CSV table of C-alpha atoms and ligand atoms in Angstrom, one decimal:
chain,number,residue,atom,x,y,z
A,29,MET,CA,-0.4,-30.6,-27.8
A,30,THR,CA,-3.5,-30.6,-25.6
A,31,SER,CA,-4.2,-27.0,-24.8
A,32,VAL,CA,-5.7,-28.1,-21.4
A,33,ASP,CA,-2.3,-29.4,-20.3
A,34,THR,CA,-0.1,-26.4,-21.4
A,35,PRO,CA,1.9,-24.8,-18.6
A,36,HIS,CA,0.7,-21.5,-17.1
A,37,ASN,CA,3.3,-19.3,-18.8
A,38,ALA,CA,3.0,-20.8,-22.4
A,39,ARG,CA,0.8,-19.3,-25.1
A,40,PRO,CA,-1.5,-22.2,-26.3
A,41,VAL,CA,-3.3,-20.4,-29.1
A,42,GLY,CA,-5.3,-22.2,-31.6
A,43,VAL,CA,-8.6,-23.7,-32.4
A,44,ARG,CA,-8.5,-26.2,-29.5
A,45,TRP,CA,-7.7,-23.6,-27.0
A,46,ARG,CA,-10.5,-21.4,-28.2
A,47,GLU,CA,-13.0,-24.3,-28.1
A,48,GLU,CA,-11.8,-25.3,-24.6
A,49,VAL,CA,-12.2,-21.7,-23.3
A,50,ARG,CA,-15.7,-21.4,-24.8
A,51,ARG,CA,-16.7,-24.8,-23.4
A,52,LEU,CA,-15.5,-23.8,-19.8
A,53,VAL,CA,-17.2,-20.4,-20.1
A,54,LYS,CA,-20.5,-22.2,-20.8
A,55,ARG,CA,-20.0,-24.6,-18.0
A,56,ARG,CA,-19.1,-21.9,-15.4
A,57,ASP,CA,-22.1,-19.7,-16.5
A,58,ALA,CA,-19.5,-17.0,-17.1
A,59,VAL,CA,-19.0,-13.9,-19.3
A,60,VAL,CA,-15.4,-13.1,-20.4
A,61,LEU,CA,-14.5,-9.5,-20.7
A,62,ALA,CA,-11.3,-8.2,-22.3
A,63,HIS,CA,-9.7,-4.7,-22.1
A,64,ASN,CA,-8.6,-3.0,-25.2
A,65,TYR,CA,-5.0,-3.6,-24.2
A,66,GLN,CA,-5.2,-7.4,-23.9
A,67,LEU,CA,-3.3,-9.7,-26.2
A,68,PRO,CA,-5.1,-10.2,-29.5
A,69,GLU,CA,-6.1,-13.9,-28.7
A,70,ILE,CA,-7.7,-12.8,-25.5
A,71,GLN,CA,-9.7,-9.9,-27.2
A,72,ASP,CA,-10.8,-12.4,-29.9
A,73,VAL,CA,-12.1,-15.2,-27.5
A,74,ALA,CA,-13.8,-12.6,-25.1
A,75,ASP,CA,-17.5,-12.0,-25.2
A,76,PHE,CA,-16.9,-8.3,-25.1
A,77,THR,CA,-13.9,-6.0,-25.6
A,78,GLY,CA,-13.9,-2.4,-24.5
A,79,ASP,CA,-12.6,0.3,-22.2
A,80,SER,CA,-12.5,0.1,-18.3
A,81,LEU,CA,-15.9,1.8,-17.7
A,82,ALA,CA,-17.8,0.0,-20.4
A,83,LEU,CA,-16.7,-3.4,-19.3
A,84,SER,CA,-17.6,-2.8,-15.7
A,85,ARG,CA,-21.0,-1.8,-16.8
A,86,ILE,CA,-21.3,-4.8,-18.8
A,87,ALA,CA,-20.3,-7.0,-15.9
A,88,ALA,CA,-23.1,-5.5,-13.8
A,89,GLY,CA,-25.7,-5.8,-16.4
A,90,SER,CA,-25.0,-9.4,-17.5
A,91,ASN,CA,-27.0,-12.4,-16.6
A,92,ALA,CA,-23.9,-14.6,-16.0
A,93,SER,CA,-23.2,-15.6,-12.4
A,94,THR,CA,-19.4,-15.3,-13.0
A,95,THR,CA,-17.3,-12.4,-14.6
A,96,VAL,CA,-13.9,-13.3,-15.9
A,97,PHE,CA,-12.2,-10.1,-16.1
A,98,CYS,CA,-9.2,-10.0,-18.6
A,99,GLY,CA,-7.6,-6.7,-17.6
A,100,VAL,CA,-5.8,-5.4,-14.6
A,101,HIS,CA,-6.8,-5.8,-11.0
A,102,PHE,CA,-8.3,-2.3,-10.4
A,103,MET,CA,-10.8,-2.9,-13.4
A,104,ALA,CA,-11.8,-6.3,-11.9
A,105,GLU,CA,-12.3,-4.6,-8.6
A,106,THR,CA,-14.5,-2.1,-10.1
A,107,ALA,CA,-16.6,-4.9,-11.7
A,108,LYS,CA,-16.9,-6.4,-8.2
A,109,LEU,CA,-18.0,-3.1,-6.8
A,110,LEU,CA,-20.7,-2.8,-9.3
A,111,ALA,CA,-21.9,-6.4,-9.1
A,112,PRO,CA,-21.1,-7.4,-5.6
A,113,ASP,CA,-23.3,-10.6,-5.6
A,114,LYS,CA,-21.5,-12.0,-8.6
A,115,THR,CA,-18.2,-14.0,-8.7
A,116,VAL,CA,-15.5,-11.8,-10.3
A,117,LEU,CA,-12.2,-13.6,-11.5
A,118,ILE,CA,-9.1,-12.1,-12.9
A,119,PRO,CA,-6.8,-14.8,-14.5
A,120,ASP,CA,-3.8,-13.4,-12.6
A,121,ALA,CA,-4.3,-11.3,-9.6
A,122,ARG,CA,-0.6,-10.0,-10.0
A,123,ALA,CA,-1.7,-7.9,-12.9
A,124,GLY,CA,-1.5,-4.5,-11.1
A,125,CYS,CA,-1.1,-1.0,-12.5
A,126,SER,CA,1.8,1.5,-12.0
A,127,LEU,CA,-0.7,4.5,-12.1
A,128,ALA,CA,-3.0,2.9,-9.3
A,129,ASP,CA,0.1,2.3,-7.3
A,130,SER,CA,1.1,6.0,-7.5
A,131,ILE,CA,-1.4,6.9,-4.5
A,132,THR,CA,-2.3,5.0,-1.4
A,133,ALA,CA,-5.4,5.6,0.8
A,134,GLU,CA,-3.1,6.9,3.4
A,135,GLN,CA,-1.5,9.5,1.1
A,136,LEU,CA,-4.9,10.6,0.0
A,137,ARG,CA,-6.2,11.0,3.6
A,138,ASP,CA,-3.1,13.2,4.3
A,139,TRP,CA,-3.9,15.2,1.2
A,140,LYS,CA,-7.5,15.7,2.1
A,141,ALA,CA,-6.5,16.8,5.6
A,142,GLN,CA,-4.5,19.6,4.0
A,143,HIS,CA,-7.6,20.8,2.0
A,144,PRO,CA,-10.6,19.9,4.1
A,145,THR,CA,-13.2,21.6,1.9
A,146,ALA,CA,-12.1,20.3,-1.5
A,147,ALA,CA,-13.8,17.6,-3.5
A,148,VAL,CA,-11.9,14.5,-4.3
A,149,VAL,CA,-12.0,13.2,-7.9
A,150,SER,CA,-10.0,9.9,-8.6
A,151,TYR,CA,-9.5,8.3,-11.8
A,152,VAL,CA,-10.7,4.7,-11.8
A,153,ASN,CA,-7.2,3.6,-12.1
A,154,THR,CA,-7.0,3.5,-8.3
A,155,THR,CA,-7.5,0.7,-5.7
A,156,ALA,CA,-10.9,0.3,-3.8
A,157,ASP,CA,-9.1,1.7,-0.8
A,158,VAL,CA,-8.4,5.0,-2.7
A,159,LYS,CA,-12.0,5.0,-4.2
A,160,ALA,CA,-13.4,4.7,-0.6
A,161,GLU,CA,-11.7,8.0,0.1
A,162,THR,CA,-13.1,9.7,-3.1
A,163,ASP,CA,-16.1,11.8,-3.7
A,164,ILE,CA,-16.5,10.9,-7.4
A,165,CYS,CA,-14.6,8.8,-9.7
A,166,CYS,CA,-13.9,9.4,-13.4
A,167,THR,CA,-12.5,7.6,-16.4
A,168,SER,CA,-10.6,9.1,-19.4
A,169,SER,CA,-13.9,9.3,-21.3
A,170,ASN,CA,-15.9,11.3,-18.8
A,171,ALA,CA,-13.2,13.2,-16.7
A,172,VAL,CA,-14.2,16.6,-18.1
A,173,ASP,CA,-17.9,16.1,-17.6
A,174,VAL,CA,-17.2,14.9,-13.9
A,175,ILE,CA,-15.3,18.1,-13.1
A,176,ALA,CA,-18.0,20.2,-14.8
A,177,SER,CA,-20.6,18.6,-12.3
A,178,ILE,CA,-18.7,20.2,-9.4
A,179,PRO,CA,-19.7,23.7,-8.5
A,180,PRO,CA,-17.1,26.1,-10.1
A,181,HIS,CA,-16.0,27.7,-6.8
A,182,GLN,CA,-15.3,24.4,-5.0
A,183,ASP,CA,-11.6,23.3,-4.9
A,184,ILE,CA,-10.9,19.9,-6.4
A,185,LEU,CA,-8.2,17.4,-5.6
A,186,PHE,CA,-7.6,15.3,-8.6
A,187,CYS,CA,-5.6,12.1,-8.6
A,188,PRO,CA,-3.5,10.2,-9.4
A,189,ASP,CA,-2.6,11.0,-13.1
A,190,LYS,CA,-0.9,14.3,-13.7
A,191,PHE,CA,-1.4,14.1,-17.5
A,192,LEU,CA,-5.0,13.5,-17.3
A,193,GLY,CA,-5.1,16.2,-14.5
A,194,ALA,CA,-3.4,18.7,-17.0
A,195,HIS,CA,-5.9,17.7,-19.7
A,196,VAL,CA,-9.1,18.4,-17.5
A,197,ARG,CA,-7.5,21.7,-16.3
A,198,ARG,CA,-7.0,22.7,-20.0
A,199,GLU,CA,-10.5,21.6,-21.0
A,200,THR,CA,-12.4,23.1,-18.2
A,201,GLY,CA,-10.3,26.3,-17.8
A,202,ARG,CA,-10.5,25.9,-14.0
A,203,THR,CA,-7.6,26.9,-11.9
A,204,ASN,CA,-8.8,25.4,-8.6
A,205,ILE,CA,-7.8,21.9,-9.5
A,206,ARG,CA,-4.8,20.5,-7.5
A,207,VAL,CA,-3.3,17.6,-9.4
A,208,TRP,CA,-1.5,14.6,-7.7
A,209,ASP,CA,2.0,13.8,-9.2
A,210,GLY,CA,1.3,10.3,-10.5
A,211,GLU,CA,1.7,8.7,-13.9
A,212,CYS,CA,1.4,5.5,-15.8
A,213,HIS,CA,4.9,4.2,-16.8
A,214,VAL,CA,3.8,3.1,-20.2
A,215,HIS,CA,1.8,6.3,-21.3
A,216,ALA,CA,4.5,8.7,-19.7
A,217,GLY,CA,7.0,7.0,-21.9
A,218,ILE,CA,5.2,8.2,-25.1
A,219,ASN,CA,6.8,11.5,-25.3
A,220,GLY,CA,6.5,14.7,-27.4
A,221,ALA,CA,9.8,14.2,-29.3
A,222,GLU,CA,8.6,10.9,-30.6
A,223,LEU,CA,5.3,12.3,-31.5
A,224,ASN,CA,6.9,15.2,-33.5
A,225,GLN,CA,9.1,12.8,-35.4
A,226,ARG,CA,6.1,10.6,-36.3
A,227,VAL,CA,4.1,13.5,-37.3
A,228,SER,CA,6.8,14.8,-39.7
A,229,ALA,CA,7.2,11.3,-41.2
A,230,ASN,CA,3.5,10.9,-41.8
A,231,PRO,CA,2.1,14.2,-43.1
A,232,GLY,CA,-1.7,14.1,-43.3
A,233,ALA,CA,-2.1,11.3,-40.6
A,234,GLU,CA,-4.7,11.9,-37.9
A,235,LEU,CA,-3.7,11.5,-34.3
A,236,PHE,CA,-5.4,9.4,-31.6
A,237,VAL,CA,-3.7,10.3,-28.2
A,238,HIS,CA,-4.8,8.9,-24.9
A,239,PRO,CA,-4.9,11.8,-22.2
A,240,GLU,CA,-2.5,9.7,-19.9
A,241,CYS,CA,0.3,10.1,-22.6
A,242,GLY,CA,3.3,12.3,-21.9
A,243,CYS,CA,2.8,13.6,-25.4
A,244,ALA,CA,-0.9,14.9,-24.9
A,245,THR,CA,0.4,18.5,-24.4
A,246,SER,CA,2.6,18.3,-27.5
A,247,ALA,CA,-0.2,17.0,-29.6
A,248,LEU,CA,-2.5,20.1,-28.6
A,249,TYR,CA,0.6,22.4,-29.1
A,250,LEU,CA,0.8,21.1,-32.8
A,251,ALA,CA,-2.9,21.8,-33.2
A,252,GLY,CA,-2.7,25.2,-31.4
A,253,GLU,CA,0.3,26.4,-33.5
A,254,GLY,CA,-1.4,25.4,-36.7
A,255,ILE,CA,1.2,22.7,-37.5
A,256,LEU,CA,-1.7,20.3,-37.7
A,257,PRO,CA,-5.4,21.1,-38.3
A,258,PRO,CA,-7.2,20.9,-34.9
A,259,GLU,CA,-9.6,18.2,-36.4
A,260,GLN,CA,-6.7,15.9,-36.9
A,261,VAL,CA,-5.8,15.8,-33.2
A,262,ASN,CA,-8.0,13.6,-31.1
A,263,ILE,CA,-7.5,13.2,-27.3
A,264,LEU,CA,-9.5,10.1,-26.6
A,265,SER,CA,-10.2,7.2,-24.2
A,266,THR,CA,-9.6,3.8,-25.5
A,267,GLY,CA,-13.3,3.2,-26.0
A,268,ASP,CA,-13.6,6.5,-27.9
A,269,MET,CA,-10.6,5.6,-30.1
A,270,VAL,CA,-12.7,2.6,-31.4
A,271,ARG,CA,-15.6,4.9,-32.0
A,272,ARG,CA,-13.6,7.4,-33.9
A,273,ALA,CA,-11.9,4.7,-35.9
A,274,ARG,CA,-15.4,3.6,-37.2
A,275,SER,CA,-15.9,7.0,-38.7
A,276,THR,CA,-12.5,8.4,-39.7
A,277,ARG,CA,-11.8,9.4,-43.2
A,278,ALA,CA,-8.0,9.4,-42.7
A,279,SER,CA,-6.0,6.8,-44.5
A,280,THR,CA,-3.3,6.8,-41.8
A,281,VAL,CA,-3.8,7.3,-38.1
A,282,LEU,CA,-0.9,7.6,-35.5
A,283,VAL,CA,-1.9,6.0,-32.2
A,284,ALA,CA,-0.4,7.2,-29.0
A,285,THR,CA,-1.4,4.6,-26.3
A,286,GLU,CA,-0.6,1.0,-25.4
A,287,ILE,CA,0.0,-1.1,-28.4
A,288,GLY,CA,-2.8,-3.7,-27.6
A,289,MET,CA,-5.2,-1.1,-28.8
A,290,LEU,CA,-3.9,-1.5,-32.4
A,291,HIS,CA,-5.7,-4.9,-32.7
A,292,GLN,CA,-9.1,-3.7,-31.9
A,293,LEU,CA,-8.7,-0.5,-34.2
A,294,ARG,CA,-7.5,-2.7,-37.2
A,295,LYS,CA,-10.5,-4.9,-36.6
A,296,VAL,CA,-13.1,-2.2,-36.7
A,297,ALA,CA,-11.4,-0.2,-39.5
A,298,PRO,CA,-9.3,-2.7,-41.7
A,299,ASP,CA,-8.7,-0.2,-44.5
A,300,VAL,CA,-7.1,2.3,-42.3
A,301,ASP,CA,-3.2,2.2,-41.6
A,302,PHE,CA,-3.0,2.5,-37.8
A,303,ARG,CA,0.6,3.1,-36.7
A,304,PRO,CA,1.8,3.2,-33.0
A,305,VAL,CA,3.8,6.4,-32.0
A,306,ASN,CA,5.9,4.2,-29.7
A,307,ASP,CA,5.9,0.6,-30.8
A,308,GLU,CA,7.4,-0.5,-27.4
A,309,ALA,CA,4.6,0.9,-25.3
A,310,SER,CA,3.4,-2.3,-23.9
A,311,CYS,CA,1.8,-2.8,-20.4
A,312,ARG,CA,3.5,-5.7,-18.8
A,313,TYR,CA,0.6,-6.0,-16.3
A,314,MET,CA,-2.0,-6.3,-19.1
A,315,LYS,CA,0.1,-9.0,-20.8
A,316,MET,CA,0.1,-11.1,-17.6
A,317,ILE,CA,-3.3,-12.3,-18.8
A,318,THR,CA,-1.9,-15.0,-21.0
A,319,PRO,CA,-4.1,-17.6,-22.8
A,320,ALA,CA,-2.9,-20.2,-20.3
A,321,ALA,CA,-3.9,-18.0,-17.4
A,322,LEU,CA,-7.4,-17.6,-18.8
A,323,LEU,CA,-7.7,-21.4,-19.2
A,324,ARG,CA,-6.5,-21.9,-15.6
A,325,SER,CA,-8.8,-19.3,-14.3
A,326,LEU,CA,-11.8,-21.0,-16.0
A,327,ARG,CA,-10.9,-24.5,-14.9
A,328,GLU,CA,-10.0,-23.6,-11.2
A,329,GLY,CA,-12.1,-20.5,-10.5
A,330,THR,CA,-9.1,-18.4,-9.8
A,331,ASP,CA,-8.1,-15.5,-8.9
A,332,GLU,CA,-11.3,-14.5,-7.1
A,333,VAL,CA,-11.6,-10.7,-6.4
A,334,ARG,CA,-12.7,-10.0,-2.9
A,335,ILE,CA,-13.2,-6.5,-1.3
A,336,ASP,CA,-13.7,-5.8,2.4
A,337,PRO,CA,-17.5,-4.9,2.6
A,338,ARG,CA,-17.0,-1.7,4.6
A,339,ILE,CA,-14.4,-0.4,2.0
A,340,ALA,CA,-16.7,-1.7,-0.9
A,341,ALA,CA,-19.8,0.2,0.4
A,342,ARG,CA,-17.8,3.6,0.3
A,343,ALA,CA,-15.9,2.9,-2.9
A,344,ARG,CA,-19.2,1.8,-4.7
A,345,GLU,CA,-20.7,5.3,-3.9
A,346,SER,CA,-17.8,7.1,-5.7
A,347,VAL,CA,-18.2,4.9,-8.8
A,348,GLN,CA,-22.0,5.3,-8.9
A,349,ARG,CA,-21.8,9.0,-8.5
A,350,MET,CA,-19.7,9.0,-11.7
A,351,ILE,CA,-22.1,6.7,-13.5
A,352,ARG,CA,-25.1,8.9,-12.7
A,353,ILE,CA,-23.3,11.7,-14.7
A,354,GLY,CA,-23.8,9.5,-17.8
A,355,GLU,CA,-21.0,8.8,-20.2
A,356,PRO,CA,-21.3,5.0,-20.8
A,357,GLY,CA,-17.7,4.4,-22.0
A,358,GLY,CA,-17.1,2.3,-25.2
A,359,GLY,CA,-17.5,-1.3,-25.7
A,360,GLU,CA,-18.0,-3.8,-28.5
B,410,LIG,P1,-9.4,3.3,-20.6
B,410,LIG,O1,-10.3,3.8,-19.3
B,410,LIG,O2,-9.5,4.4,-21.7
B,410,LIG,O3,-9.9,2.0,-21.0
B,410,LIG,O4,-8.0,3.3,-20.1
B,410,LIG,C1,-7.6,2.4,-19.0
B,410,LIG,C2,-6.1,2.4,-18.9
B,410,LIG,O5,-5.6,1.7,-18.1
B,410,LIG,C3,-5.3,3.4,-19.6
B,410,LIG,O6,-3.9,3.1,-19.5
B,411,LIG,FE1,-2.1,0.9,-15.6
B,411,LIG,FE2,-0.6,2.2,-17.5
B,411,LIG,FE3,-1.0,-0.4,-17.7
B,411,LIG,FE4,-3.2,1.3,-18.0
B,411,LIG,S1,-1.3,1.0,-19.3
B,411,LIG,S2,-3.1,-0.5,-16.8
B,411,LIG,S3,-2.6,2.8,-16.6
B,411,LIG,S4,0.1,0.6,-16.0
């Protein structure tokens, strides 16, 4: 099999595929970035693996003229916002996000019209059109700091994730945050009943829970009720999970997020037994970035991410305001 001739939907893994990817990366003067939820072979061939914010910042700071973003579309868009003069490619532009799809710019404009004095905080899992209507973006690693940067008396509209919204409300104790009713289909499906069952079956295990999960409230309940010691319950972004994995003393960790995360965790802490809370929590959009799609992208320069310059200018402001607050995100 010559990996170069493999059809787009096959998975041509192996040494020849890897060598061909790296040869094309060099020829294109590119850097390959992979989100923590990508297929293991994509994570392993990439120059950097990390969370959504860390990767965008790496894209902006790299010397390469082309960024190949192995993740979903809003992530590649954010990289383009931060580095408008670079070419940004995503190996399959159909790789969307059910959370980003849960609010449109028009819906946000209508919501703002009902609350004209409120500040708008949007999760980076949104389209550039929604970011252009936003005052300040946040990610799962800095959402609490972003909310804390807004004067306490000012009302806040938080979109689109209701579970992350509940998390920041809980953490900041603010009651003037209105939360949009959106969710990620993958994380909403990791529920409290499943978590409780896994916790009972694995006494002593530490918990890593992404704040987009339907079970985040249950995890905090277990800590609050003394069923688990609070230090065993960690609500973390994907980048912070990698950081925490490096220092954990637990022998078993239950992981509540998309299952691609396990590859990176097992790589950085091979002696720890990482177990998924829901082993079917796989994001079909993330998995559209196949080895063959990456090869095609590098060979043909597809799919290029373009953003209307007027939208991009406003959207960039909301991302840069977030970056000025500081939390860098977590990357390799
Ligand atoms: P992170 O920002 O934690 O990488 O998460 C992105 C995402 O899509 C979670 O589902
Ligand atoms: Fe979007 Fe959910 Fe997939 Fe993350 S896991 S990219 S939030 S659909």
